[in-house]
mmCIF file of C-alpha atoms and ligand atoms in Angstrom:
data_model
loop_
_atom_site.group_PDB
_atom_site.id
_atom_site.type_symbol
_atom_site.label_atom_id
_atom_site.label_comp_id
_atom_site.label_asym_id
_atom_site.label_seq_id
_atom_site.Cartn_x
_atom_site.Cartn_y
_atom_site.Cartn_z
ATOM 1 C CA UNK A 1140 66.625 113.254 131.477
ATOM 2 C CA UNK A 1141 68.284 116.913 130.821
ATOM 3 C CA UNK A 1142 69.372 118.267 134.581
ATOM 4 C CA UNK A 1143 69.807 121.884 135.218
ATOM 5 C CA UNK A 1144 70.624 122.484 139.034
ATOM 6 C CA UNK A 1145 68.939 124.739 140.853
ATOM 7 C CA UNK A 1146 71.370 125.747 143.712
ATOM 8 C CA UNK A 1147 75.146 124.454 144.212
ATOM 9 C CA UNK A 1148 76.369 123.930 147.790
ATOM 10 C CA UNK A 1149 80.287 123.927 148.055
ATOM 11 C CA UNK A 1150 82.053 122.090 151.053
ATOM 12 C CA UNK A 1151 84.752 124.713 152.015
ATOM 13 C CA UNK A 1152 88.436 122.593 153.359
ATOM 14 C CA UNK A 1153 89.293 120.593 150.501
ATOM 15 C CA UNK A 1154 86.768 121.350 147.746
ATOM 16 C CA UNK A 1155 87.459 125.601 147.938
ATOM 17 C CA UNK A 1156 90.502 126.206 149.173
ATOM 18 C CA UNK A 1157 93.156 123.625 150.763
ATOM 19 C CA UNK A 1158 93.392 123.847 155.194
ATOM 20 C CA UNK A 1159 93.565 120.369 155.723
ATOM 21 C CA UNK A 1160 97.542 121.444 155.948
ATOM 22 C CA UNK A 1161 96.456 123.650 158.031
ATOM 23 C CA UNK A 1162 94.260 121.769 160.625
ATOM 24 C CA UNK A 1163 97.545 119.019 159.812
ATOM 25 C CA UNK A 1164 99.973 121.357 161.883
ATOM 26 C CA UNK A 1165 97.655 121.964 164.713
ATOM 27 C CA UNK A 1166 96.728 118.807 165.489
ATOM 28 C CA UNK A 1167 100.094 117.350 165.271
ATOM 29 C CA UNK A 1168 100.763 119.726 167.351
ATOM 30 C CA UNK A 1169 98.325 118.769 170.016
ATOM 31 C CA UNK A 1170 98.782 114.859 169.496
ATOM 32 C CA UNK A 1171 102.794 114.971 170.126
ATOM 33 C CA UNK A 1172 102.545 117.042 173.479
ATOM 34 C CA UNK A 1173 99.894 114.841 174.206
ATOM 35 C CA UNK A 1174 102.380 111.868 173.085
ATOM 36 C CA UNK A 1175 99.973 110.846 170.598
ATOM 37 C CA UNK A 1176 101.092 109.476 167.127
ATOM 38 C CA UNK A 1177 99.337 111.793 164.081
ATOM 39 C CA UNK A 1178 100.101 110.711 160.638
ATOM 40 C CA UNK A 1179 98.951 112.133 157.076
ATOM 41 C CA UNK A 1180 96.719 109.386 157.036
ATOM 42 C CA UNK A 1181 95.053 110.084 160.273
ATOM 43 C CA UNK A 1182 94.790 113.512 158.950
ATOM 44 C CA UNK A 1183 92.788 112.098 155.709
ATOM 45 C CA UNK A 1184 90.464 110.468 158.004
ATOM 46 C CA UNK A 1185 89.452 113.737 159.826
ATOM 47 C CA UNK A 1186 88.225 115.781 156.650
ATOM 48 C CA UNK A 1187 85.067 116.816 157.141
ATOM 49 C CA UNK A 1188 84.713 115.760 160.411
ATOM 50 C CA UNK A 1189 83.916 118.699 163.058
ATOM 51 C CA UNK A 1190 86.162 119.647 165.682
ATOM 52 C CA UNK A 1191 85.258 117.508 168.934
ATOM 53 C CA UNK A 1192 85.053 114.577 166.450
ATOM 54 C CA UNK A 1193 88.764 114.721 165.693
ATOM 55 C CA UNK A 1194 89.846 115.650 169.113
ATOM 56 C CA UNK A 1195 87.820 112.349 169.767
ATOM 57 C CA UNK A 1196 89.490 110.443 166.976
ATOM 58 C CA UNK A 1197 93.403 111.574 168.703
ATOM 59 C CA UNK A 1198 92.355 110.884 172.218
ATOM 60 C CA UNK A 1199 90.771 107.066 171.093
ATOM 61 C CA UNK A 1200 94.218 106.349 169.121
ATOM 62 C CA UNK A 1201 96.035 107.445 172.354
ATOM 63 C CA UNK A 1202 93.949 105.392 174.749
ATOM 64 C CA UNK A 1203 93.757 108.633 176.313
ATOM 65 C CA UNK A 1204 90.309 108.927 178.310
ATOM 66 C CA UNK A 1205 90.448 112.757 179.258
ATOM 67 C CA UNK A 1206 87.064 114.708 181.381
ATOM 68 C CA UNK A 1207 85.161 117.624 179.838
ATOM 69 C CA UNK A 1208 87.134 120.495 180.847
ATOM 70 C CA UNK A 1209 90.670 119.278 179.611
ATOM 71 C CA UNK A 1210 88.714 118.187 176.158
ATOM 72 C CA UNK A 1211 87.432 121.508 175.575
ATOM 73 C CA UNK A 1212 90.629 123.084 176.966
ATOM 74 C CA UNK A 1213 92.731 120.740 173.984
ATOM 75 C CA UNK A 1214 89.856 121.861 171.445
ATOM 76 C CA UNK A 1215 90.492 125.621 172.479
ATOM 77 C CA UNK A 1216 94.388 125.322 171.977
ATOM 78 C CA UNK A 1217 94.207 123.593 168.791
ATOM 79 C CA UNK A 1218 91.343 126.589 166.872
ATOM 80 C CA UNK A 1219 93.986 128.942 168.519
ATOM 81 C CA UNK A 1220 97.036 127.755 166.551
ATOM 82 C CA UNK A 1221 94.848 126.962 163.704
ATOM 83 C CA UNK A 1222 93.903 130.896 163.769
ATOM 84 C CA UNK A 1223 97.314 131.812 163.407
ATOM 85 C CA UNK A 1224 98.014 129.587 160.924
ATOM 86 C CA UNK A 1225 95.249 130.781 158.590
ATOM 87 C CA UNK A 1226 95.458 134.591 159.213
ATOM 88 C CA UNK A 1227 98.214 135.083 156.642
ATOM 89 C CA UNK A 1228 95.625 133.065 153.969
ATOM 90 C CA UNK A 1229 94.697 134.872 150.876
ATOM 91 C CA UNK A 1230 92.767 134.448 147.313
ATOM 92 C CA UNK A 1231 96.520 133.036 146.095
ATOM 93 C CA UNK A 1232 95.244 130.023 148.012
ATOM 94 C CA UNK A 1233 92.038 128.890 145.915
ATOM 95 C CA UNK A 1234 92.217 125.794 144.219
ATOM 96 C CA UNK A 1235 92.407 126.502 140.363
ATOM 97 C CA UNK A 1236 89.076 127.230 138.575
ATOM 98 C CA UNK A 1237 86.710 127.167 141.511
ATOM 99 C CA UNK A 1238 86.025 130.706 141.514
ATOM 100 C CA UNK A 1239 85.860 130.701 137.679
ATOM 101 C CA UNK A 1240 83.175 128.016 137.904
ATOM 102 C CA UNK A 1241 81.049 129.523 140.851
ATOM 103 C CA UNK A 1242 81.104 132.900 138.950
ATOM 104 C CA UNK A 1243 79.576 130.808 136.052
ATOM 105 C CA UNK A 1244 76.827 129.663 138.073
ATOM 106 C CA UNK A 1245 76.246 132.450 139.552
ATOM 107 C CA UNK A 1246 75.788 134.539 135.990
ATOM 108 C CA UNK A 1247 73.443 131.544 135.168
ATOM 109 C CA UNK A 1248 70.869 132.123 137.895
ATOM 110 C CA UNK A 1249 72.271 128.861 139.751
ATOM 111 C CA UNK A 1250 72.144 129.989 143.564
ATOM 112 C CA UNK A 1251 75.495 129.161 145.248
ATOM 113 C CA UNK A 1252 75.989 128.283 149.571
ATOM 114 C CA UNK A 1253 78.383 126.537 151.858
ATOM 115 C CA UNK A 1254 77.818 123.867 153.839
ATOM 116 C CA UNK A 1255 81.466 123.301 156.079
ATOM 117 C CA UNK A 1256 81.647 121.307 158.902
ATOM 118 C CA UNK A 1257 84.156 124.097 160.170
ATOM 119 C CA UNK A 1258 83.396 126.895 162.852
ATOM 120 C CA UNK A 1259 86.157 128.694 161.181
ATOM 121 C CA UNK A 1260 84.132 128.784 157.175
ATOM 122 C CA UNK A 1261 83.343 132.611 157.177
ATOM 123 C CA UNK A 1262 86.588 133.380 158.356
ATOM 124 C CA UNK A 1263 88.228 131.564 155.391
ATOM 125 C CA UNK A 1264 85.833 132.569 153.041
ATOM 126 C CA UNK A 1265 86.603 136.910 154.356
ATOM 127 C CA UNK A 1266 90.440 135.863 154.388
ATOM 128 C CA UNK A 1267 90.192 134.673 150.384
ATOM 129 C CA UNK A 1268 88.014 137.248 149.433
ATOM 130 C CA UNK A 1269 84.843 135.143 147.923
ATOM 131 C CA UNK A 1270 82.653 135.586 150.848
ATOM 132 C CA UNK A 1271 80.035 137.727 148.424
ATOM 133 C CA UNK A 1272 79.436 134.888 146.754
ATOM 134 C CA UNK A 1273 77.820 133.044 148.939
ATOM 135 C CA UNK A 1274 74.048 133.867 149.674
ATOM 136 C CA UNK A 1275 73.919 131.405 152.434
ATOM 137 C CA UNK A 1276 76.613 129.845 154.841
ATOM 138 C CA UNK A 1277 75.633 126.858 156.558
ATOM 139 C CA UNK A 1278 78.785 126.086 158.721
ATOM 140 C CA UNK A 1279 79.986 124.430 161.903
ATOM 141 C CA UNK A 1280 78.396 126.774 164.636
ATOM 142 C CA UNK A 1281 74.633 126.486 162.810
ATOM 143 C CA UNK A 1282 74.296 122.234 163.101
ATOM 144 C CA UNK A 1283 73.930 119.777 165.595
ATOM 145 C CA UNK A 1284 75.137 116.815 163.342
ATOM 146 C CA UNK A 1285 77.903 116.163 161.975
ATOM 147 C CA UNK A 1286 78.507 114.773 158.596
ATOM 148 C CA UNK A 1287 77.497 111.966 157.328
ATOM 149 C CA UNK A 1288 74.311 113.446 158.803
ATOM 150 C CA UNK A 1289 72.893 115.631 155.991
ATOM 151 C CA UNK A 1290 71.676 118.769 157.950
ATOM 152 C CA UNK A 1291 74.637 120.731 156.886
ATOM 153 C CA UNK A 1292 73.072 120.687 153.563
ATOM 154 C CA UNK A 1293 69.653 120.450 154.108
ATOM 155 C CA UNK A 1294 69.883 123.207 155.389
ATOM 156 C CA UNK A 1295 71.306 125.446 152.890
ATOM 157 C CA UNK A 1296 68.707 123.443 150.689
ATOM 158 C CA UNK A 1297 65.731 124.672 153.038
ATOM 159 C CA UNK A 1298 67.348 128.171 153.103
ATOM 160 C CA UNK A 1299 67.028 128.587 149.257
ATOM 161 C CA UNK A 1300 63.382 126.768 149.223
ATOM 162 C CA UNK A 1301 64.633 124.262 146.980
ATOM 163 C CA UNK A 1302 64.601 119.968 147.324
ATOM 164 C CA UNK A 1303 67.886 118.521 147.405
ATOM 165 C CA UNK A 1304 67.294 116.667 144.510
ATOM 166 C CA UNK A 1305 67.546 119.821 142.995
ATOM 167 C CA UNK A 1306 70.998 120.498 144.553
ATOM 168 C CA UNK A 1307 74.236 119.898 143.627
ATOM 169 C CA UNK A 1308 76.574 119.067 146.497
ATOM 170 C CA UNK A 1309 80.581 119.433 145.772
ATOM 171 C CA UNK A 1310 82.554 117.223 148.491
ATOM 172 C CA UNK A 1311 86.026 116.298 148.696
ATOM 173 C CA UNK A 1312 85.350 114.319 152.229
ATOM 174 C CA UNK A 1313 83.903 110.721 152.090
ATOM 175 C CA UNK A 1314 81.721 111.382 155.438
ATOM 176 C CA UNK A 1315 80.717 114.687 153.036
ATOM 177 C CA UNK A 1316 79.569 112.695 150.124
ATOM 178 C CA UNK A 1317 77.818 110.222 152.304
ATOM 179 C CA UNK A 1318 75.332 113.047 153.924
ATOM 180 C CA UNK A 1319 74.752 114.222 150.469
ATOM 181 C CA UNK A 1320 73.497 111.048 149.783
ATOM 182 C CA UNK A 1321 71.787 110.553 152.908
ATOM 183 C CA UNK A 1322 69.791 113.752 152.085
ATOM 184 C CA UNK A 1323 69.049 113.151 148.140
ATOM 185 C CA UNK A 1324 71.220 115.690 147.048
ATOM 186 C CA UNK A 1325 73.268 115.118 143.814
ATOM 187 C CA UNK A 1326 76.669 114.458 144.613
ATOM 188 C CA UNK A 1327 80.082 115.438 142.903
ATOM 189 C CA UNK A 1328 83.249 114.018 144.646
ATOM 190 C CA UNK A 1329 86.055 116.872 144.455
ATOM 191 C CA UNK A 1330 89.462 114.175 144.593
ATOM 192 C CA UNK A 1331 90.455 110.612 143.728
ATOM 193 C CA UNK A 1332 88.024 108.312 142.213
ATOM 194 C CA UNK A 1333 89.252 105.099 144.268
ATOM 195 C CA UNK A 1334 88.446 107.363 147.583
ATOM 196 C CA UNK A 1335 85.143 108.860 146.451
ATOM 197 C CA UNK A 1336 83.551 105.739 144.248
ATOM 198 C CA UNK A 1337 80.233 106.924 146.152
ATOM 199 C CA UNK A 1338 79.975 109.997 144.452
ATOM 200 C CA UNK A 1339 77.598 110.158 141.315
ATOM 201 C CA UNK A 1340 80.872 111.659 139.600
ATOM 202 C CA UNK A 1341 84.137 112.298 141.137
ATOM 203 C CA UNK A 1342 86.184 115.531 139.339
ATOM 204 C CA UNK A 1343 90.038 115.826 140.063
ATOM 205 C CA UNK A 1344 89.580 119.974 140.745
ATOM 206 C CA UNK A 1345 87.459 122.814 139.223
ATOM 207 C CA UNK A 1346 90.361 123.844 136.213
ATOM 208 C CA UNK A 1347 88.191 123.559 132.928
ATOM 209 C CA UNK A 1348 84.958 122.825 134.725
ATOM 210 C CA UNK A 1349 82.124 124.376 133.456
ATOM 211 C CA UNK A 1350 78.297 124.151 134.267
ATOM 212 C CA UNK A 1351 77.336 122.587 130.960
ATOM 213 C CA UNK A 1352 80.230 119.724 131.528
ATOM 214 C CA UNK A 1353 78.213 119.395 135.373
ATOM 215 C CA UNK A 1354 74.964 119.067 133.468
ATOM 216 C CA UNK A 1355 76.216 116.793 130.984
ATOM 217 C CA UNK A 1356 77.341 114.362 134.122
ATOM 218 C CA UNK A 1357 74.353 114.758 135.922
ATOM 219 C CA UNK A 1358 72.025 113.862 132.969
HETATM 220 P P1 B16 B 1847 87.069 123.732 162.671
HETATM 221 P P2 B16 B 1847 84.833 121.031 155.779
HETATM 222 C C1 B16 B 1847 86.069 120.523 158.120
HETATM 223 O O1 B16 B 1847 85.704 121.401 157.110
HETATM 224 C C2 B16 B 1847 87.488 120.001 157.926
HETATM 225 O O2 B16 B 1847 87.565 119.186 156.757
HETATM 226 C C3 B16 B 1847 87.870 119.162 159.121
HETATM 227 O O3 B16 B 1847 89.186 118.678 158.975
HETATM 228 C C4 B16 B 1847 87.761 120.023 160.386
HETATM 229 O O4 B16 B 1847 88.055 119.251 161.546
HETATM 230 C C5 B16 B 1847 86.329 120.567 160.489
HETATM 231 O O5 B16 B 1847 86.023 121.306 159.329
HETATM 232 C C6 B16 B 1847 86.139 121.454 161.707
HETATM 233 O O6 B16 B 1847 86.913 122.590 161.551
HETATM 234 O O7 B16 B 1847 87.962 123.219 163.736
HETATM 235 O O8 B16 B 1847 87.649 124.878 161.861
HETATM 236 O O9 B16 B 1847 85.680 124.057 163.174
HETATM 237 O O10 B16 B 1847 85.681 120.098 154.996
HETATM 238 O O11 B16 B 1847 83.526 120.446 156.239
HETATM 239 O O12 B16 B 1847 84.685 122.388 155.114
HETATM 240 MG MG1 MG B 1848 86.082 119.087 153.094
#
């Protein structure tokens, strides 16, 4: 059966606009004053996954057990250095296409949101200029669960009025594509195939990708 979406939500780090390299640097940061190995691959595993979740992650690879305070303390250095990282960000940063393709659905009548496990989304989105696109950002300060819980998206699916079935979720995170799915929404993997094989389709990036080739994969 034809599909036509009704709203497209957009994951923001890694779908939009690339800070894993960003959230890379502080981290490392963090990890080797803390003594802490922190790989690219360790980095891989933390996409989508909120802030206290990856401080978490660093501290259990460590064997570090650390109290409240000192945990929030850590959480508070590493958003810091992140800040400065991203302040110098700009529009020359958006992945190829993407804005192309949201303008499309926009002109179409498809209503377009964000739903980021970061605190930091509307900040990115002002730094790159495409904040006006967005009629609703569902982000990191507005949820209580993390991916793979769906209420990131739900959310922005409730805020439009519309059932996730008709919703199209963009994710470049396997946690991400796994709370679409736990909340009925279509799902589009943004990345490798072999990574995202749970996705209904996985796409390589937004260059060339058009609303009638979404339909087509949807159908
Ligand atoms: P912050 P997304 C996620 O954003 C990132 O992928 C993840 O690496 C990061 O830890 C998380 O946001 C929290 O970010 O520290 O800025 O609140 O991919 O869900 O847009
Ligand atoms: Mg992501």
């Amino acid at each position: 059966m034809a599909f036509t979406p009704k709203a497209c939500l957009f994951d923001l780090d890694g779908v939009i606009v690339d800070t894993a390299k960003y959230h890379f640097t502080g981290w490392k940061r963090l990890a080797d004053e803390l003594g802490i190995p922190y790989t690219h691959e360790d980095n891989e595993q933390l996409k989508g996954v909120s802030r206290v979740g990856s401080l978490e992650y660093i501290l259990e690879k460590g064997g570090l057990v650390l109290d409240n305070d000192t945990k929030v303390r850590l959480m508070e250095r590493k958003n810091a250095q992140y800040l400065e990282l991203v302040e110098t960000m700009s529009s020359a940063e958006l992945f190829p296409g993407v804005v192309d393709f949201i303008d499309e659905l926009l002109g179409a009548g498809v209503k377009v949101g964000l739903g980021s496990s970061s605190r930091n989304a509307a900040l990115i989105l002002d730094l790159c200029g495409i904040a006006d696109r967005f009629e609703v950002v569902v982000d990191g300060n507005g949820i209580t669960f993390s991916k793979p819980d769906p209420e990131v998206f739900l959310k922005g699916a409730h805020y439009f009025g519309f059932a996730p079935q008709d919703c199209v979720v963009f994710e470049d995170a396997v946690a991400g594509i796994q709370a679409a799915l736990n909340g009925k929404f279509r799902a589009v993997g943004v990345g490798k195939q072999e990574v995202l094989s749970q996705a209904e389709v996985v796409i390589s990036g937004f260059e060339g990708f058009t609303l009638s080739k979404l339909e087509q994969h949807l159908s």
